[in-house]
Amino acid sequence: MAVIFDWQDSWPLRIHLKRIRMKRIIAGLALGAAATLVTVAPAQAAPVNPVKAVNKQFSPGHGVRISETNRTFKDGKAGIITRITGSLEFGESGVVASDLSKRFKPAKGMDKSEAKLFATLGPTRILSLGGYSYAQGGVYGTNLPEDRKWVRFPAESGSGVSQMIDIFDAKLLKTLVAKAKHVKGDYRGAISLKELAGLTSGEKVDGHLAKIQVKYLLDTDSRGLVSRVVSEWTMDFGVLGTSKSVTESRFTGWGAKIKIKAPPESQWVDFEDLDADALQDMPENSIDLLGQNR
C-alpha cells in the first residue's frame, strides 16, 4: 500500500503554530515591560504633617524669620497697610521672643485724620521677651529722657505680629490642617471667629462676631514647614458699613540661630515713668495700635 504525503497540506499548520508562538513571545514581552514599570515607578510619599514639622523646630537659641503685610479695607476702600519684618526666637514649646520692625503706610484715598494718626506710629522697632516689650522709634522716639533710647511696657512675650492664624499654636494648627482641603502642599479652609478664639485665647465670642468666618491658606514646603500664611476676614456693621482685613505672612530660615536680648537697663525707661508732656504727645491707645497687647 502506497502512502501519498502531500507536503503542501502542512503549511497552514506550520503558519498557525508560528502565530501562536509569536503571540506568546509578544505577551511575555508585554508582561515583562509591565513588571518593570511597576518595579521602577516611584512611590507617592504621604505629605509631612505640618504640626509635627513645626514642633520639631522648637529649640532654644533657634527660630525663624518673618515678613508680613496686613491690609485693611473700609467699605471696599483700602485703608492702612502695616508691614512687619524681623525674627522670632523659639523656646522648647513655641515662640518666646521677637525682634520686629513695623511700618505703617496709609493707602491712597484714606481719610486724612486717620492717616495722620498712623503716620505718627512708625517706623518702630519692638523687642518682646520676658513679659516686656521695648519700643524704639516712631511715637516712642520723642520726648524721652536724656540718654534713653527705648520705652519698656508690660506685654505678653510671643510673636507680636498681626496674623490671626498662629501656626506656633499646635492645637490650632492641628485643627486648621484637619479642616482644610489639601492640594499639593497647600491647606485651604475657613474657621469661625468663635472657634478660633476658643482654641487660642479661650475667650467666648457671641452674637454676630461668633459667626464671622476667617478664611485661611497655609503653604508648606517639602519638609512640611509652613512657608506662607494668608488669612482674610470681613466684619459687617450693617448701616455702618464693612471692615475687611487681609494678612499675608511669610516664613524663611527655619532653624536659624536667633538670640534676642533686651536693651541694657541704662537705655530704657518704663512707660509709666514718662513725664506728662511725653505721654501727652503719644496718641491714645498707641500701644494697642502697635499690636503689642494681642
Backbone as a ProteinNet text record, in pm:
[ID]
protein_1_A
[PRIMARY]
MAVIFDWQDSWPLRIHLKRIRMKRIIAGLALGAAATLVTVAPAQAAPVNPVKAVNKQFSPGHGVRISETNRTFKDGKAGIITRITGSLEFGESGVVASDLSKRFKPAKGMDKSEAKLFATLGPTRILSLGGYSYAQGGVYGTNLPEDRKWVRFPAESGSGVSQMIDIFDAKLLKTLVAKAKHVKGDYRGAISLKELAGLTSGEKVDGHLAKIQVKYLLDTDSRGLVSRVVSEWTMDFGVLGTSKSVTESRFTGWGAKIKIKAPPESQWVDFEDLDADALQDMPENSIDLLGQNR
[TERTIARY]
87	0	88.6	63.5	144.8	83.7	169.3	123	157.7	60.1	81.4	80.3	191.7	201.7	205.4	108.7	101.9	168.8	295	369.7	304.3	222.2	156.7	53.3	1.1	-102.9	-48.2	84.8	141.4	164.8	162.4	190.2	90.4	-35.5	-129.5	-102.1	-65.9	-38.6	86.6	191.5	315.5	292.5	219.8	191	112.1	16.7	-66.8	18.5	110.2	196.9	289.7	341.4	428.4	353.2	229.9	149.4	126.6	102.1	81.3	206.4	323.8	449.3	476.9	449	472	383.6	257.5	167	216.8	271.6	322.7	444.4	532.1	650.3	611.5	516.8	470.1	406.1	324.4	258.8	362	464.9	570.4	646.1	677.1	745.5	660.5	530.9	440	433.6	425.3	420.3	550.2	662	791.7	804.6	758.3	763.2	675.4	556.3	464.4	524.8	589.1	651.8	763.6	839.8	947.8	894.3	784.2	724.2	674.7	613.5	563.5	679.5	789	904	970.6	987.2	1062.8	977.3	844.9	759.1	778.2	807	830.5	703.5	716.5	600.7	563.7	436.1	387.2	397.5	489.1	509.9	395.2	356.1	249.5	300.4	213.5	257.4	302.7	406.2	457.3	358.4	327.3	233.5	294.2	232.8	287.5	300.4	209.6	214.5	343.2	374.4	496.8	620.5	612.9	728.1	762	659.6	681.5	728.5	667.9	705.3	851.9	904	1044	1140.7	1091.2	1176.5	1196.2	1114.6	1120.8	1246	1348	1474.8	1533.1	1564.4	1619.2	1740.2	1743.9	1855.6	1836.5	1722.6	1692.6	1557.6	1525.6	1399.5	1371.8	1298.6	1258.5	1244.4	1262.3	1246.5	1108.6	1053.1	917.2	908.6	823	791	640.6	576.8	430.7	372.6	259.6	186.7	39.6	-12.7	-153.8	-221.7	-330.8	-406.1	-548.3	-596.6	-733	-815.6	-945.2	-1036.3	-1162.8	-1210.9	-1334.2	-1432.7	-1541.3	-1641.6	-1576.5	-1482.2	-1417.3	-1299.9	-1280	-1169.5	-1049.3	-932	-810.8	-780.3	-738.3	-704.5	-556.8	-526.1	-386.8	-317.1	-190.2	-107.6	4	12.7	115.2	215.6	342.7	447.2	537.6	562.7	644.6	755.3	875.8	987.6	1067.6	1128.2	1209.3	1229.8	1251.4	1280.7	1208.7	1181.4	1115.8	1208.5	1222.6	1308.1	1222.5	1266.8	1192.7	1245.5	1153.5	1189.9	1161.5	1135.7	1111	969.9	879.1	740.9	677.2	756.3	698.9	783.2	720.3	789.8	802.7	923.8	947	994	1033.9	1081.9	1071.8	1065.2	1057.6	1133.1	1185.1	1252.9	1192.7	1103.7	1026.1	1035.1	1038.8	1031.4	897.8	826.7	693	688.3	621.7	598.3	450.6	397	256.6	247.7	169.3	155.4	7.4	-40.2	-180.1	-200.4	-314.1	-345.8	-397.1	-391	-439.3	-589.1	-627.7	-768.2	-816.6	-725.5	-763.4	-796.8	-888.4	-926.8	-802.8	-788.4	-666.5	-639.4	-743.9	-724.1	-675.4	-731.9	-690.3	-549.6	-520.4	-387.4	-281.5	-314.4	-220.4	-188.5	-289	-269.3	-169.1	-187.5	-98.5	40.3	47.4	177.3	269.9	212.7	293.3	345.7	299.6	334.7	458.2	511.4	620.8	725.4	836.2	868.5	909.1	880.9	907.5	971.9	1069.6	1128.7	1086.5	1043.1	993.5	1055.5	1116.6	1169.3	1072.8	1030.3	938.5	997.2	1016.1	1070.4	1056.2	1048.6	1045.2	929.5	816	699.4	697.8	794.3	800.8	827.3	790.1	825.8	903.9	1002.1	1087	1070.3	1016.5	986.5	1083	1119.5	1213	1166.6	1173.3	1135.8	988.4	946.1	805.3	757.9	642	583.7	667.8	748.3	831.1	969.1	991.7	1122.9	1133.5	1027.1	1029.2	1008.3	1062.5	1043	1089.4	1193.4	1248.7	1354	1373.1	1479.3	1614.2	1706.4	1838.4	1906.1	1970.6	2043.4	1952.8	1822.5	1730.3	1680	1688.4	1651.7	1530.3	1488.7	1379.8	1274.9	1151.1	1042.7	998.2	995.3	953.8	811.9	734.3	599.9	564.5	476.8	438.5	368.3	400.9	336.7	363.2	273.8	292.1	405.5	496	603.6	545.5	587.5	534.5	567.3	487.8	519.8	500.3	394.7	372.4	339.6	287.4	255.3	105.4	62.8	-78.1	-157.3	-88.5	-154.5	-242.8	-371.1	-463.2	-437.1	-381.5	-354	-215.6	-213.4	-87.9	-41.7	52.8	98.4	183.3	222.6	305.1	221.2	89.9	-3.5	-40.3	16.1	-1.4	-148.1	-225.8	-366.9	-442.7	-414.4	-480.3	-436.5	-305.4	-254.9	-311.3	-322.2	-378.3	-523.4	-599.1	-739	-748.9	-664.6	-668.2	-633.8	-534	-494.3	-606.7	-671.6	-779.6	-901.2	-928.7	-1046.9	-1022.9	-897	-863.8	-869.7	-877.8	-865.8	-718.6	-658.8	-515.6	-489.4	-412.5	-376.2	-229.9	-141.9	-1.9	67.8	58.2	126.8	52.5	-63.3	-143.6	-263.9	-290.3	-406.8	-497.8	-617.1	-709.7	-840.5	-886.8	-1010.4	-1064.6	-1154.9	-1216.4	-1252.9	-1245.7	-1279.3	-1353.3	-1453.3	-1530.6	-1447.5	-1476.6	-1405.3	-1429.4	-1546.6	-1579	-1486.7	-1469.2	-1382.8	-1237.3	-1198.4	-1060.2	-1024.2	-1112.6	-1088.7	-1085.8	-1173.5	-1177.4	-1050.5	-989.9	-868.3	-744.2	-745.9	-626.7	-636.9	-718.4	-726.9	-823.2	-915.1	-1015	-1131.5	-1128.1	-1234.9	-1361.8	-1476.1	-1603.4	-1642.6	-1679.9	-1725.5	-1870.2	-1959.3	-2102.1	-2158	-2283.4	-2355.3	-2299.8	-2304	-2263.1	-2115.4	-2032.7	-1889.5	-1857.9	-1935	-1908.3	-1921.1	-2003.9	-2030.1	-1931.3	-1847	-1751.2	-1655.9	-1639.7	-1551.6	-1414.7	-1312	-1175.1	-1123.1	-1108.8	-1055.8	-903.3	-845.9	-700.8	-639.5	-512.6	-432.7	-297.6	-258.1	-128.3	-47.6	65.1	157	269.4	303.2	411.2	516.2	639.8	747.1	759.1	862.9	880	901.2	943	964.1	839.4	732.8	610.2	605.9	712.7	718.1	635.9	567.7	483.1	569.9	552	628.8	547.1	412.5	327.1	190.8	137.7	2.6	-73	-192.9	-279.4	-413	-456	-586.3	-668.7	-798.8	-889	-1021.3	-1069.2	-1199.7	-1268	-1400.4	-1481.2	-1585.4	-1596.8	-1695.5	-1798.7	-1923.9	-2033.2	-2104.4	-2098.4	-2161.8	-2298.8	-2355.1	-2485.8	-2479.5	-2558.3	-2562.6	-2430.2	-2346.1	-2216.5	-2109.3	-2144.2	-2050.9	-1977.3	-1876.6	-1799.4	-1651.5	-1587.4	-1444.5	-1380	-1273.6	-1207.2	-1057.6	-999.7	-856.8	-797.5	-684.3	-612.5	-467.3	-419	-282	-206.2	-88.9	-2.4	129.9	165.6	289.9	376.6	504.7	599.7	708.8	742.6	842.2	960.3	1080.7	1202.2	1309.2	1409.3	1521.1	1483.9	1398.5	1362.5	1488.7	1500.9	1613.7	1734.8	1723.2	1836.7	1869.6	1996.6	2037.7	1991.9	1902.9	1847.2	1844.6	1903.7	1903.6	1871.8	1753.7	1706.9	1729.7	1793.8	1826.7	1760.7	1726.3	1668.3	1777.3	1741.3	1840.4	1893.9	2012.2	2066	1971.6	1964.5	1872.6	1901.6	2025.7	2062.7	2004.5	1947.1	1897.9	1745.7	1674.8	1529.6	1465.1	1341	1261.4	1124.2	1065.8	933.3	828.3	732.3	626.7	555.9	530.8	457.2	540.5	671.3	757.4	780.9	726.3	742	665.7	717.3	650.5	524.6	445.5	315.4	327.5	431.6	448.8	473	553.6	582.3	458.1	380.6	259.1	155.4	151.7	53.7	79.3	204.5	238.9	211.2	184.7	157.9	9.1	-29.8	-170.4	-236.4	-363.8	-439.1	-436.9	-420.1	-416.2	-300.9	-192.7	-80.9	-22.1	-16.7	38.1	-49.1	-180.5	-271.3	-256.2	-238.5	-223.8	-95.7	4.8	129.4	118.4	6	-18.3	57.9	87.1	165.5	80.6	-48.2	-132.7	-227.2	-180.4	-262	-252.9
-118.9	0	121.1	203.7	325.8	437.8	511.2	627.4	753	826.8	950.6	1067.2	1148	1262.4	1390.6	1471.1	1599.9	1704.6	1744.1	1837.4	1973.3	2008.9	2140.4	2149.4	2029.6	2032.6	2076.8	2071.1	2106.2	2255.6	2332.6	2476.4	2551.2	2530.8	2602.5	2572.6	2446.1	2410	2480.7	2482.8	2548.9	2698.1	2760.8	2904.6	2929	2839.6	2854.2	2842.7	2744	2725.4	2844.5	2898.7	3015.6	3134.6	3152	3264.9	3249.7	3124.1	3100.1	3134.8	3085.7	3114.7	3266.1	3337.2	3482	3555.7	3514.1	3577.4	3558.8	3435.1	3408.4	3496	3511.7	3595.6	3740.4	3791.8	3930	3948.4	3848.4	3856.7	3856.6	3772.4	3767.3	3896.5	3958.9	4087.7	4195.1	4190.6	4290.3	4276.1	4150.9	4129.5	4172.1	4145	4184.8	4334.6	4404.5	4550.6	4606.8	4547.2	4594.5	4573.3	4455.3	4428	4526.3	4561.7	4658.2	4794.1	4836.4	4965.7	4970.1	4861.4	4855.4	4862	4800.4	4794.6	4930.4	5006.8	5130.6	5252.7	5240	5355.1	5404.9	5534.3	5587.2	5587.5	5554	5553.6	5695.9	5721.3	5853.3	5868.5	5952.5	5970.9	6050.1	6011.6	6083.1	6221.6	6324.2	6459.3	6466.6	6545.2	6561.1	6643.1	6598.1	6667.5	6800.6	6915	7045.9	7064.2	7005.1	7019.4	6958.4	6838.2	6771.6	6844.6	6891.8	6960.5	7088.2	7166.1	7291.8	7264.7	7167	7135.9	7093.4	7028	6984.8	7102.7	7219.2	7337.3	7408.4	7374	7443.1	7400.4	7481.7	7455.6	7587.8	7601.3	7727	7774	7903.1	7959.3	7954.5	7902.9	7897	7962.3	7982.3	8047.7	8052.4	8155.3	8170.8	8319.6	8356.5	8495.8	8514.3	8633.2	8658.6	8789.5	8791.4	8911.6	8912.8	9021.3	9022.4	9152.9	9140.1	9257.9	9243.7	9344.6	9347.1	9464.2	9435.4	9539.1	9544.3	9665.3	9683.6	9756.6	9727.6	9788	9833	9950.1	10004.7	10027.2	9950	9956.9	9939.8	9848.9	9820.4	9909.4	10018.1	10110	10073.9	10071.8	10034.6	10133.4	10080.1	10164.5	10155.8	10134	10132.9	10003.3	10013.9	9897.6	9886.3	9772.9	9750.3	9647.8	9682.8	9590.2	9557.3	9429.2	9381.4	9290.6	9314.3	9225.6	9201.4	9084.3	9057	8909.1	8873	8734.1	8693.6	8563.1	8506.1	8402.5	8407.7	8311.6	8205.3	8080.2	7968.7	7929.5	7873.2	7803.6	7656.8	7581.4	7438.8	7408.9	7505.9	7477.9	7586.4	7680.3	7783.6	7909.4	8019.6	8147.8	8210.9	8252.3	8314.3	8458.9	8499.9	8637.1	8676.3	8807.7	8857.5	8989.3	9011.6	9136.9	9181.9	9281.2	9318.7	9468.1	9498.9	9638.4	9657.6	9764.1	9788.9	9923.7	9921.7	10044.3	10052	10172.2	10194.7	10285.4	10244.6	10322.1	10340.9	10464	10487.4	10458.1	10398.8	10372.7	10500	10503.3	10619.7	10638.8	10762.3	10792.9	10771	10732.9	10709	10840.1	10833.4	10951.4	11018.7	11148.4	11220.9	11217.6	11231.3	11233.3	11097.3	10990.8	10856.6	10827.5	10871.1	10850.6	10923.3	11041.9	11119.6	11049.2	10984.8	10913.5	10799.6	10719.6	10606.7	10651.3	10765.6	10815.3	10844.6	10878.8	10910.9	10785.7	10668.8	10545.4	10473.7	10520.1	10440	10526.2	10464.6	10322.8	10295.3	10176.2	10140.3	10002.9	9988.6	9857.7	9815.1	9689.8	9640.9	9505.9	9498.8	9373.2	9324	9197.1	9141.9	9014.3	9014.3	8897.5	8916	8804.2	8808.8	8886.4	8891.6	8962.1	9111.7	9162.3	9305.9	9327.1	9444.3	9488.7	9618.1	9633.4	9752.2	9816.4	9938.3	10005.7	10119.6	10133.4	10237.9	10297.8	10431.1	10498.3	10531.3	10593.6	10629.1	10718	10687.3	10767.2	10760	10655.9	10640.3	10702.2	10768.9	10827.8	10973.9	11028.5	11171.1	11189.3	11301.5	11340	11234.3	11161.7	11065.1	11132.6	11079.3	11134.3	11123.1	11206	11206.1	11069.2	11026.9	10900.5	10777.1	10797.6	10682.7	10666.4	10542.6	10516.5	10424.9	10362.1	10265.2	10296.3	10254.3	10261.9	10119.8	10084.3	9949.3	9951.1	9850.5	9837	9689.1	9652.4	9511	9461.4	9342	9281.4	9133.3	9058.8	8914.6	8884.2	8798.4	8756.5	8663.8	8679.7	8597.5	8658.4	8621.4	8664.9	8814.3	8873.3	9016.9	9062.2	8971	9006.1	9028.5	9065.6	9094.9	8971.7	8866.4	8746.6	8679.6	8655.9	8589.5	8439.7	8383	8240.1	8215.1	8165.6	8141.6	7998.7	7981.8	7848	7784.9	7862.7	7810.1	7753.8	7764.3	7704.2	7566.6	7461.3	7325.9	7284.4	7319.6	7282.9	7350.5	7476.5	7549.5	7496.9	7478.8	7432.3	7294.7	7207.9	7074.4	7085	7175	7194.1	7250.2	7348.1	7410.7	7310.2	7226.8	7125.6	7024.2	6984.4	6885.8	6939.8	7067.9	7128.5	7165.9	7175.7	7230.1	7126.5	7178.4	7096.8	7099.8	6981.6	6973.2	6944.9	7033.1	7015.3	7055.1	6955.2	6978.8	7072.7	7041.6	7120.1	7241.9	7271.5	7386.3	7339	7409.9	7379.6	7502.2	7484.3	7596.5	7563.7	7658.1	7633.3	7758.6	7739.9	7851.8	7806.4	7899.5	7869.5	7988.9	7963.2	8072.6	8144.4	8271.4	8350.2	8292.7	8235.8	8174.3	8056.7	7969.2	7852.7	7894.6	7994.3	8042.1	8097.3	8178.5	8236.5	8128.6	8029.8	7922	7838.9	7821.6	7741	7816.4	7948.4	8027	8091.5	8193.9	8267	8204.9	8120.8	8061.7	8155.3	8273.6	8370.8	8330.1	8365.8	8336.8	8450.9	8415.3	8514.2	8482.6	8577.6	8554.2	8644.6	8619.3	8705.3	8702.8	8820.2	8833.2	8800.7	8838.3	8814	8664.7	8583.5	8440.2	8375.1	8433.3	8372.7	8415.4	8512.5	8560	8447.4	8427.1	8322.6	8380.7	8318.5	8357	8257.6	8303.6	8217.4	8212.7	8097.2	8085.5	7996.3	8022.1	7942.1	7916.6	7790.4	7752.4	7687.2	7746.9	7687.1	7618	7495.1	7423.4	7380.8	7361.6	7317	7164.7	7110.5	6965.3	6902.1	6983.5	6932	6943.2	7000.7	7018.1	7147.2	7227.6	7354.1	7460.8	7542.7	7646.8	7759.3	7789.4	7895.7	8022.6	8007.7	8125.8	8101.7	8207.2	8203.4	8326.6	8305.1	8416.8	8400.2	8503.5	8499.4	8619.8	8600.1	8707.9	8697.1	8810.1	8812	8944.4	8942.3	9062.8	9076.8	9196.1	9225.6	9323.1	9284	9366.1	9437.2	9571.8	9652.1	9704.2	9646.8	9690.7	9827.8	9921.8	10056.8	10129.8	10081.6	10145.4	10097.6	10000.5	9954.7	9827.1	9793.9	9671.4	9702.7	9614.7	9626.6	9493.2	9499.7	9378.2	9384.2	9269.3	9260.9	9140.7	9163.3	9056	9059.5	8948.8	8942.3	8828.7	8861.1	8760.8	8755.8	8638	8619	8516.2	8548	8455.3	8419	8290.8	8240.5	8180.5	8225.4	8176	8148	8071.3	8045.7	7967	7865.8	7782.4	7720.1	7727.4	7667.8	7757.6	7882.1	7975	8004.7	8033.3	8068.9	8210.5	8223.8	8354.6	8368.8	8475.5	8503.6	8650.9	8678.9	8816.6	8860	8974.3	9025	9160.6	9187	9315.7	9423.1	9548	9656.7	9673	9725.1	9750	9840.7	9819.5	9897.4	10046.9	10082.2	10223.1	10291.5	10211.1	10268.1	10273.9	10219.9	10223	10288.6	10331.3	10391.8	10326.4	10305.6	10246.1	10344.8	10293.2	10376.3	10456.8	10393.3	10459.8	10568.7	10568.7	10668.4	10789.9	10788.3	10904.1	11022.4	11142.2	11260.8	11292.5	11381.3	11413.4	11467	11546.6	11603	11493.3	11393.8	11284.6	11201.5	11175.8	11097.4	11171.6	11305.2	11385.5	11380.6	11365.4	11362.8	11227.7	11127.4	10994.8	10979.2	10930.1	10911.8	10814.7	10835.4	10747.4	10603.9	10504.4	10363.8	10332.2	10406.8	10384.7	10245.1	10192.1	10058.5	9955.6	9971.2	9876.2	9884.8	10005.6	10021.7	9955.7	9950.1	9886.2	9732.7	9683.6	9541.2	9461.7	9522.9	9450.1	9393.5	9420.9	9367.7	9259.7	9189	9084.2	8960
0	0	0	-92.6	-103.6	-24.6	49.8	128.8	53.6	23.7	-51.4	47.2	56.4	150.6	70.6	92.5	24.1	112.4	83.4	169.1	181	82.8	87.3	199.7	240.6	344.1	480.5	504.9	636.9	655.3	550.6	563.5	652.3	637.7	727.8	874.1	904.4	1043.2	1093.4	1008.2	1046.9	1074.4	983.2	1000	1127.8	1155.4	1274.8	1401.7	1401.8	1518.7	1538.5	1428.4	1438	1496.7	1454.8	1507.7	1657.8	1699.9	1842.9	1922	1868.5	1937	1942.8	1831.2	1827.1	1928.4	1938.9	2035.6	2178.2	2203.1	2337.6	2367.5	2265.7	2283.8	2311.3	2231.9	2249.1	2386.6	2424.7	2555.2	2667.2	2651.1	2752.3	2763	2648.5	2649.9	2716.2	2685.7	2744.2	2895.3	2942.3	3087.6	3153.2	3086.5	3140.8	3151	3046.5	3047.5	3157.1	3172.3	3276.6	3414.6	3432.1	3561.7	3590.2	3484.6	3501.2	3540.7	3476.7	3508.1	3651.4	3694.3	3831.5	3930.8	3893.7	3984.6	4002.2	3890.9	3897.4	3927.3	3922.5	3947.7	4090.4	4111.7	4245.8	4328.9	4454	4543.9	4580.9	4594	4632.3	4783.3	4828.1	4972.2	5032.9	5152	5223	5263.2	5258.6	5295.1	5440.5	5465.8	5601.9	5684.2	5803.1	5889.8	5936.2	5901.1	5939.3	6090.3	6166.2	6312.5	6366.8	6323	6368.3	6316.9	6191.9	6132.6	6208.4	6243	6315.5	6458.1	6523.2	6661.1	6673	6571.2	6573.1	6568.5	6527.8	6517.1	6650.7	6750.2	6878.6	6955.7	6942.2	7008.5	7056.4	7184.9	7237.3	7157.4	7130.3	7055.6	6905.8	6861.8	6718.9	6693.3	6566.8	6535.5	6387.5	6345.3	6206.2	6175.8	6050.5	6008.2	5947	5966.7	5921.1	5844.6	5745.6	5669.1	5650.7	5692.3	5696.9	5644.7	5576	5527.7	5564	5633	5669.2	5599.2	5530.2	5459.3	5512.8	5537.2	5584.6	5479.8	5482.3	5386	5458.5	5424	5480.7	5367	5369.6	5262.4	5125.3	5117.9	4990.9	4956.9	5032.3	5005.8	5092.9	5032.6	5104.9	5216.4	5330.3	5444.8	5477.5	5604.5	5647.9	5606.2	5573	5538.2	5643	5708.1	5809.2	5757.4	5761	5716.6	5835.2	5852.1	5963	5909.9	5955.7	5922.9	6049	6058.7	6176.4	6198.6	6323.8	6357.7	6486.2	6496.6	6613.6	6675.4	6805.8	6876.3	6943.2	6934.2	6991.7	7128.7	7205.8	7328.1	7304.3	7409.3	7393.9	7345.6	7354.6	7316.1	7229.5	7181	7095.8	7091.7	7049.6	7039.8	7177.9	7213.2	7343.9	7331.3	7212.2	7193.9	7047.7	7024	6887.1	6874.7	6756.6	6722.1	6589.4	6596.6	6479.3	6449.9	6322.5	6277	6206.8	6245.3	6191	6119.4	6006.2	5930.2	5892.2	5901.4	5868.5	5747	5649.6	5527	5492.6	5490.8	5453.3	5305.3	5272.7	5132.7	5066.6	4935.3	4862	4885.3	4911.5	4932.4	5073.9	5165.2	5304.1	5373.5	5471.2	5547.7	5605.8	5586.4	5623.8	5774.6	5855.5	6000.1	6050.4	5996.7	6036.3	5985.1	5863.6	5806.3	5888.4	5937.5	6017.6	6148.8	6208.6	6334.2	6315.7	6212.8	6190.7	6146.1	6080.6	6034.7	6151.7	6266.8	6384.9	6455	6411.7	6482.1	6427.9	6317.2	6261.7	6195.8	6155.7	6178.3	6322.3	6368.5	6506.8	6513.4	6601.3	6627.8	6767.2	6780.3	6908.7	6941.3	7059	7110.9	7218.4	7209.8	7309.5	7368.3	7499.1	7568.3	7718.2	7789.4	7935.2	7994.5	7925.4	7978.5	7953.3	7875.5	7844.6	7695.3	7649.1	7514.8	7526	7437.4	7435.5	7297.7	7296.7	7171.1	7145.2	7018.2	6978.4	6846.4	6838.6	6715.2	6710.4	6601.6	6587	6699.3	6752.1	6859.5	6986.2	7000.8	7120	7103.7	6993.4	6970.1	7007	7067	7102.6	7253.1	7303.9	7444.4	7544.5	7510	7604.6	7692	7813	7898.2	7828.7	7868.4	7805.9	7818.3	7710.9	7704.2	7706.6	7692.3	7686.8	7543.4	7492.8	7354	7338.1	7448.6	7441.5	7548.4	7519.6	7618.1	7648.4	7777.3	7817.4	7872.3	7835.3	7891	7899.4	7994.5	8009.4	7884	7841.9	7725.3	7726.5	7666.4	7657.1	7561.2	7602.6	7513.7	7408.2	7286.6	7178.6	7046.2	6944.8	6809.2	6788.6	6847.3	6834.2	6694.2	6610.3	6472.7	6457.6	6336.2	6311.4	6271.3	6229.6	6178.2	6282.8	6246	6337.4	6345	6238.5	6234.8	6294.7	6416.5	6487.9	6461.1	6369.2	6333	6442.1	6542.5	6651.2	6765	6751.3	6846.6	6790.7	6850.6	6796.9	6788.6	6890.1	6892.7	6778.6	6756.1	6648.8	6512.5	6493.5	6364.8	6329.9	6428	6405.5	6356.1	6416.3	6376.4	6235.6	6204.9	6072.7	5963.1	5987.5	5888.9	5868.4	5977.9	5970.1	5895.4	5910.8	5848.3	5701.8	5662	5530.7	5418.9	5299	5178.2	5138.2	5123.8	5097	4949.6	4885.8	4745.4	4726.3	4701.1	4670	4769.1	4896.2	4997.5	5045.3	4987	5027.7	5108.6	5217.8	5300.5	5298	5245.5	5231.1	5302.8	5386.1	5459.1	5524.7	5619.2	5691.5	5832.2	5926.1	6065.2	6123.6	6205.7	6264.7	6369.7	6388.3	6488.6	6628.4	6650.1	6778.9	6806.8	6707.4	6725.8	6735.8	6657.5	6659.6	6796.7	6851.5	6984	7091.2	7078.7	7176.9	7178.3	7062.3	7052.2	7099	7087.8	7121.1	7259.6	7271.3	7397.6	7496.9	7448.3	7536.1	7564.1	7502	7524	7448.2	7504	7439.9	7347.1	7227	7129.6	7096	7119.2	7098.1	6989.4	6957	6863.9	6722.4	6660.3	6520.9	6502.1	6597.7	6585.8	6577.9	6649.9	6654.9	6517.2	6430.8	6300	6191.1	6222.4	6121.7	6083.2	5953.4	5902.8	5866.9	5919.7	5886.3	5781.9	5659.4	5553.5	5565.6	5538.4	5553.6	5446.1	5420.8	5328.7	5393.4	5402.4	5456.2	5344.6	5309.7	5212.1	5288.4	5249.9	5315.5	5213.6	5260.7	5173	5177.9	5116.4	5110	5246.8	5345.5	5480.7	5567.3	5511.4	5587.1	5666	5657.9	5731.2	5658.9	5735	5677.6	5621.1	5494.4	5429.8	5411.5	5409.6	5391.5	5452.8	5514.5	5570.8	5523.8	5472.7	5432.6	5503.7	5572.9	5639.4	5595.6	5592.5	5547.9	5622.4	5671.4	5736.5	5711.8	5713.2	5689.4	5798.9	5853.1	5956.3	5899.6	5906.2	5852.4	5967	5965.1	6069.8	6027.4	5924.2	5877.2	5812	5864	5806.7	5824.3	5916	5940.2	5842.6	5758.5	5656.3	5694.4	5615.8	5637.9	5659.8	5732.5	5757.1	5720.6	5642.8	5595	5625.2	5658.4	5686.7	5614.4	5547.9	5479	5524.8	5579.5	5630.4	5562.8	5510.4	5448.4	5524.1	5572.7	5648.3	5577.3	5563.3	5501	5601.6	5605.3	5699.8	5623.5	5660.1	5595.1	5700.9	5662.5	5753.6	5877.1	5860	5974.2	6034.7	6167.1	6236	6248.8	6200.2	6208.7	6355.5	6381.7	6517.4	6548.4	6645.7	6681.5	6833.1	6882.4	7025.7	7045.9	7099.9	7116.8	7262.2	7278.4	7411.1	7434.5	7559	7594.8	7595.7	7568.4	7572.8	7715	7730.3	7865.4	7944.1	8073.6	8157	8148.1	8120.3	8111.1	7987.5	7895.2	7769.6	7761.1	7860.6	7850.6	7973.3	7953.8	8059.6	8057.7	8174.8	8182.1	8130.6	8058.8	8002.3	8111.7	8225.8	8334.1	8401.8	8377.9	8439.6	8350.2	8230.3	8142	8198.7	8175.2	8230.1	8150.6	8204	8145.8	8003.2	7975.9	7841.9	7738	7774.4	7681.4	7654.5	7760.7	7744.2	7660.9	7675.1	7602.1	7451.7	7413	7271.1	7206.8	7288.9	7233.4	7207.4	7088.4	7056.2	7153.1	7176.8	7264.4	7208.7	7297.6	7259.8	7165	7175.2	7083.5	7098.7	7219.7	7239.5	7170.3	7182.1	7115.6	6964.4	6912.9	6769.6	6719.5	6805.3	6766.4	6772.3	6823.1	6820	6923.3	7037.8	7137.3	7250.5	7250.8	7357	7304.5	7202.5	7144.5	7230.7
[MASK]
++++++++++++++++++++++++++++++++++++++++++++++++++++++++++++++++++++++++++++++++++++++++++++++++++++++++++++++++++++++++++++++++++++++++++++++++++++++++++++++++++++++++++++++++++++++++++++++++++++++++++++++++++++++++++++++++++++++++++++++++++++++++++++++++++++++++++++++++++++++++++++++++++++++

